[in-house]
Short mmCIF file of C-alpha atoms in Angstrom, two decimals:
data_model
loop_
_atom_site.label_atom_id
_atom_site.label_comp_id
_atom_site.label_asym_id
_atom_site.label_seq_id
_atom_site.Cartn_x
_atom_site.Cartn_y
_atom_site.Cartn_z
CA MET A 364 0.00 0.00 0.00
CA ASN A 365 1.27 3.43 -0.88
CA ASN A 366 2.33 5.81 1.83
CA PRO A 367 -0.19 8.68 2.01
CA ASP A 368 2.69 11.12 2.31
CA ASP A 369 4.17 9.77 -0.93
CA THR A 370 0.81 10.11 -2.66
CA ALA A 371 0.54 13.69 -1.50
CA ALA A 372 4.09 14.39 -2.70
CA VAL A 373 3.35 12.93 -6.14
CA ASN A 374 0.21 15.05 -6.44
CA ARG A 375 2.26 18.07 -5.41
CA LEU A 376 4.77 17.29 -8.17
CA LEU A 377 1.93 16.99 -10.68
CA ALA A 378 0.62 20.36 -9.53
CA PHE A 379 4.03 21.89 -10.24
CA GLY A 380 4.05 20.21 -13.65
CA PHE A 381 0.77 21.89 -14.54
CA GLN A 382 2.52 25.27 -14.21
CA PRO A 383 4.55 25.41 -17.45
CA GLY A 384 6.34 28.64 -16.58
CA LEU A 385 7.71 27.24 -13.32
CA THR A 386 11.09 25.49 -13.16
CA PRO A 387 12.87 23.68 -10.30
CA ARG A 388 15.44 26.48 -10.15
CA ARG A 389 12.68 28.87 -9.09
CA ASN A 390 11.14 26.65 -6.39
CA ALA A 391 13.09 24.65 -3.83
CA GLU A 392 10.23 22.21 -3.10
CA TYR A 393 9.83 21.52 -6.81
CA ALA A 394 13.57 20.86 -7.13
CA THR A 395 13.48 18.44 -4.19
CA LEU A 396 10.57 16.47 -5.67
CA VAL A 397 12.21 16.32 -9.09
CA ASP A 398 15.42 15.04 -7.53
CA ARG A 399 13.51 12.42 -5.56
CA CYS A 400 11.69 11.22 -8.68
CA ARG A 401 15.00 10.81 -10.47
CA THR A 402 16.56 8.78 -7.65
CA ASP A 403 13.62 6.89 -6.10
CA GLN A 404 12.16 4.29 -8.50
CA ASP A 405 9.11 3.60 -6.34
CA PHE A 406 8.28 7.30 -6.23
CA ALA A 407 8.75 7.53 -10.02
CA ARG A 408 6.39 4.61 -10.59
CA LEU A 409 3.81 6.26 -8.38
CA LEU A 410 4.12 9.45 -10.41
CA HIS A 411 3.58 7.61 -13.70
CA ALA A 412 0.52 5.86 -12.27
CA ALA A 413 -0.95 9.14 -11.04
CA ALA A 414 -0.35 10.75 -14.45
CA ARG A 415 -2.14 7.88 -16.17
CA GLY A 416 -5.12 8.63 -13.96
CA PHE A 417 -5.37 12.01 -15.73
CA ASP A 418 -4.82 10.36 -19.15
CA LEU A 419 -1.38 11.97 -19.25
CA THR A 420 2.09 10.60 -19.90
CA VAL A 421 5.33 11.60 -18.20
CA ILE A 422 7.68 12.69 -20.97
CA ALA A 423 10.53 13.67 -18.67
CA VAL A 424 11.46 14.65 -15.14
CA ASP A 425 14.31 17.04 -15.76
CA PRO A 426 16.30 19.19 -13.32
CA ARG A 427 16.10 22.14 -15.75
CA ALA A 428 12.56 21.80 -17.10
CA GLY A 429 10.92 20.00 -14.20
CA LEU A 430 8.01 17.65 -14.88
CA VAL A 431 7.15 17.58 -18.58
CA LEU A 432 3.80 16.00 -19.28
CA GLY A 433 2.32 14.75 -22.53
CA ALA A 434 -1.34 14.45 -23.39
CA THR A 435 -3.12 11.38 -24.71
CA ALA A 436 -6.11 11.58 -27.03
CA GLU A 437 -8.47 10.97 -24.13
CA THR A 438 -7.33 13.67 -21.72
CA GLN A 439 -9.14 16.93 -21.15
CA PHE A 440 -5.73 18.62 -20.90
CA ALA A 441 -4.90 18.10 -24.59
CA VAL A 442 -4.29 21.29 -26.57
CA SER A 443 -4.32 21.64 -30.34
CA VAL A 444 -3.92 24.43 -32.87
CA THR A 445 -7.70 24.83 -32.92
CA ASP A 446 -7.63 25.92 -29.27
CA HIS A 447 -5.53 29.04 -29.84
CA ILE A 448 -6.21 29.76 -33.53
CA THR A 449 -9.96 30.27 -33.87
CA ARG A 450 -10.27 30.92 -37.62
CA PRO A 451 -10.09 27.67 -39.64
CA ALA A 452 -8.41 29.50 -42.55
CA ASP A 453 -5.54 30.53 -40.24
CA ARG A 454 -4.84 27.06 -38.83
CA PRO A 455 -2.70 25.67 -41.69
CA ILE A 456 -0.41 28.70 -41.39
CA ALA A 457 -0.24 28.30 -37.61
CA ALA A 458 0.57 24.60 -37.98
CA LEU A 459 3.47 25.45 -40.30
CA ALA A 460 4.62 28.14 -37.86
CA HIS A 461 4.80 25.54 -35.06
CA LEU A 462 6.83 23.22 -37.28
CA ALA A 463 9.10 25.99 -38.53
CA ILE A 464 9.85 27.33 -35.05
CA ALA A 465 10.93 23.86 -33.93
CA ALA A 466 12.98 23.21 -37.07
CA LEU A 467 14.69 26.59 -36.92
CA ALA A 468 15.49 26.36 -33.21
CA TYR A 469 16.92 22.83 -33.53
CA TYR A 470 18.04 22.57 -37.15
CA ARG A 471 20.92 20.25 -36.19
CA PRO A 472 19.84 16.89 -34.68
CA GLU A 473 22.58 17.10 -32.04
CA ASP A 474 21.06 20.32 -30.67
CA LEU A 475 18.15 18.33 -29.28
CA ASP A 476 20.51 16.33 -27.06
CA ASP A 477 22.72 19.24 -25.99
CA PRO A 478 21.50 20.63 -22.64
CA SER A 479 23.52 23.81 -23.20
CA HIS A 480 21.87 24.63 -26.54
CA VAL A 481 19.49 27.58 -26.56
CA GLY A 482 17.69 28.12 -29.85
CA ARG A 483 16.91 31.64 -31.02
CA ILE A 484 14.13 32.45 -33.50
CA THR A 485 12.46 35.57 -34.84
CA VAL A 486 9.08 36.03 -36.48
CA ARG A 487 10.67 37.23 -39.73
CA HIS A 488 13.12 34.33 -39.89
CA VAL A 489 10.36 31.77 -39.28
CA ASP A 490 8.39 33.28 -42.17
CA GLU A 491 11.47 33.23 -44.40
CA MET A 492 12.12 29.60 -43.57
CA VAL A 493 8.61 28.46 -44.49
CA GLU A 494 8.64 30.57 -47.65
CA ARG A 495 11.91 29.02 -48.72
CA ALA A 496 10.59 25.56 -47.96
CA THR A 497 7.59 26.21 -50.21
CA LYS A 498 9.91 27.29 -53.03
CA GLU A 499 11.94 24.11 -52.63
CA LEU A 500 8.78 22.00 -52.76
CA GLU A 501 7.71 23.86 -55.89
CA ARG A 502 11.08 23.13 -57.47
CA GLN A 503 10.87 19.46 -56.57
CA ALA A 504 7.37 19.25 -58.03
CA ALA A 505 8.52 20.91 -61.26
CA GLU A 506 11.49 18.56 -61.59
CA ALA A 507 9.29 15.52 -60.96
CA ASP A 508 6.74 16.84 -63.48
CA THR A 509 3.88 15.53 -61.37
CA ASP A 510 0.37 15.99 -62.68
CA ASP A 511 -0.99 17.86 -59.67
CA GLY A 512 2.21 19.67 -58.69
CA VAL A 513 2.58 17.63 -55.48
CA PRO A 514 5.81 15.69 -54.85
CA ALA A 515 4.78 12.18 -53.88
CA ASP A 516 7.14 12.15 -50.86
CA HIS A 517 5.80 15.41 -49.34
CA PRO A 518 1.99 15.38 -49.73
CA ASP A 519 1.15 16.74 -46.26
CA LEU A 520 3.54 19.68 -46.44
CA MET A 521 2.38 20.54 -49.94
CA GLN A 522 -1.20 20.96 -48.82
CA LEU A 523 -0.08 23.35 -46.05
CA TRP A 524 2.28 25.50 -48.12
CA ARG A 525 -0.45 26.17 -50.65
CA TYR A 526 -2.33 27.98 -47.88
CA TYR A 527 0.86 29.76 -46.92
CA GLN A 528 1.54 31.13 -50.38
CA ARG A 529 -1.91 32.66 -50.62
CA ARG A 530 -1.33 34.88 -47.57
CA ASN A 531 0.75 38.08 -47.59
CA PRO A 532 3.64 38.07 -45.11
CA VAL A 533 2.84 41.56 -43.80
CA SER A 534 -0.31 43.49 -44.67
CA SER A 535 -0.21 46.76 -42.77
CA THR A 536 -3.19 48.35 -41.07
CA GLY A 537 -3.84 52.09 -41.09
CA ASP A 538 -1.53 52.66 -38.11
CA ASP A 539 1.31 50.53 -39.55
CA ARG A 540 0.62 47.48 -37.41
CA ALA A 541 0.75 44.03 -39.03
CA HIS A 542 -2.71 42.95 -40.07
CA SER A 543 -4.09 40.23 -37.80
CA LYS A 544 -4.53 37.86 -40.76
CA SER A 545 -1.00 38.30 -42.13
CA ARG A 546 1.56 35.53 -41.86
CA HIS A 547 3.77 37.53 -39.50
CA ALA A 548 0.85 38.21 -37.17
CA LEU A 549 -0.07 34.53 -37.04
CA ILE A 550 3.53 33.47 -36.42
CA LYS A 551 3.70 36.03 -33.64
CA ARG A 552 0.53 34.60 -32.12
CA VAL A 553 2.01 31.09 -32.16
CA ALA A 554 5.28 32.31 -30.61
CA GLU A 555 3.39 34.17 -27.89
CA TYR A 556 1.33 31.06 -27.16
CA LEU A 557 4.53 29.03 -26.76
CA ALA A 558 6.00 31.75 -24.52
CA ASP A 559 2.88 31.78 -22.34
CA ASN A 560 3.22 28.01 -21.92
CA GLY A 561 6.87 27.91 -20.92
CA MET A 562 8.27 26.79 -24.27
CA LEU A 563 9.88 30.06 -25.38
CA ARG A 564 11.15 33.19 -23.64
CA ARG A 565 10.63 36.68 -25.04
CA ALA A 566 14.03 38.15 -25.90
CA GLY A 567 13.34 41.32 -27.89
CA LYS A 568 11.23 43.04 -30.51
CA GLU A 569 13.60 42.98 -33.48
CA ASN A 570 12.51 41.19 -36.67
CA GLY A 571 8.90 41.10 -35.57
CA GLY A 572 9.72 39.53 -32.21
CA THR A 573 12.70 37.52 -30.93
CA TYR A 574 12.44 34.44 -28.71
CA THR A 575 14.77 31.89 -27.14
CA THR A 576 13.96 28.30 -26.33
CA THR A 577 13.57 26.68 -22.92
CA ALA A 578 14.56 23.24 -21.66
CA ARG A 579 10.87 22.30 -21.62
CA TYR A 580 10.57 23.09 -25.32
CA GLN A 581 13.74 21.16 -26.15
CA ILE A 582 12.30 18.07 -24.49
CA GLN A 583 8.95 18.46 -26.24
CA VAL A 584 10.56 18.89 -29.66
CA ARG A 585 12.83 15.91 -29.05
CA GLU A 586 9.70 13.80 -28.58
CA LEU A 587 8.24 15.16 -31.83
CA ALA A 588 11.44 14.90 -33.88
CA GLY A 589 10.49 11.53 -35.30
CA GLN A 590 7.14 12.69 -36.62
CA GLN A 591 6.81 12.74 -40.38
CA MET A 592 6.26 16.42 -41.11
CA LEU A 593 9.04 17.74 -38.88
CA GLY A 594 11.35 15.28 -40.58
CA GLN A 595 10.17 16.47 -43.98
CA LEU A 596 11.10 20.06 -43.15
CA ALA A 597 14.56 18.94 -42.04
CA GLU A 598 15.03 17.00 -45.27
CA LEU A 599 14.65 20.19 -47.31
CA GLY A 600 18.22 21.19 -46.40
CA ILE A 601 17.74 23.94 -43.81
CA THR A 602 20.80 25.63 -42.39
CA VAL A 603 21.05 28.70 -40.18
CA GLY A 604 23.44 31.60 -40.66
CA PRO A 605 25.33 33.53 -37.95
CA ASP A 606 22.45 36.03 -37.69
CA GLY A 607 19.90 33.28 -37.16
CA SER A 608 18.38 33.63 -40.63
CA PRO A 609 17.50 30.45 -42.53
CA ALA A 610 19.37 29.33 -45.60
CA PHE A 611 18.95 26.42 -48.00
CA SER A 612 21.46 24.27 -49.79
CA SER A 613 19.60 24.73 -53.09
CA PRO A 614 21.01 27.73 -55.05
CA GLU A 615 17.76 27.92 -57.03
CA ILE A 616 15.85 28.79 -53.87
CA THR A 617 18.28 31.53 -52.84
CA THR A 618 18.01 33.11 -56.28
CA ALA A 619 14.23 32.85 -56.39
CA LEU A 620 13.91 34.74 -53.11
CA THR A 621 16.25 37.60 -53.93
CA THR A 622 13.31 39.69 -55.19
CA PRO A 623 9.97 39.51 -53.34
CA PRO A 624 6.84 38.97 -55.43
CA PRO A 625 4.99 42.22 -56.23
CA SER A 626 1.91 41.19 -54.26
CA ALA A 627 3.80 40.71 -50.99
CA GLU A 628 4.40 43.76 -48.83
CA ARG A 629 7.70 43.52 -46.98
CA GLY A 630 8.93 45.13 -43.82
CA GLU A 631 8.07 45.37 -40.16
#
């Protein structure tokens, strides 16, 4: 039979885990419980059992990030793009923004396993990365001469980038703010959502908004790294320059993006 004190301690650890902005470094009790979970197998098993009771999974118990929980399909704690992007027409762009932020922050596989790595992304660079990815997919489709313009090995990404291309990167309002339906505004909304949930930290306003990654986000992305679409983005040959801007190995893509299309308004 479980010790009632242990049960209370596990529930206390779960309560800390439900606060995504809190880390063990900021709370001594949290740090003690995390350390106990990492050294006491019985306590760890009790934690996993309690999480299953909420239809949650324990992704990691990390001294930097704390308790990182994952949602199953059955849990009421699950969050999807539809929960923070209300307009259906905006959701494909938001989904690409989530993927691009992860790919840009951890464009080298070894970064996901390096506890000292801190990714840095900006709204403008995320938009550039997705735009360049769409150009690369277009090039691949043209080379393959497919009937519908969709490379057979990237069908999911192709459907999303078609939405992306139809939206202006920055459409200014009367007072020079980015229009709420522009790509930059939607990327900003996704980045702010991640910041509010302990995945990113706000680091400045340059390039539409600058953010750095947290240990919690690194762990979450590491769990997602094997998923098909994140892998597809990585396969397109993304590299990152010294200023954090994305670059591609394909010279055709670099040339194609030298001059913006007339319909796209540039700038911040």
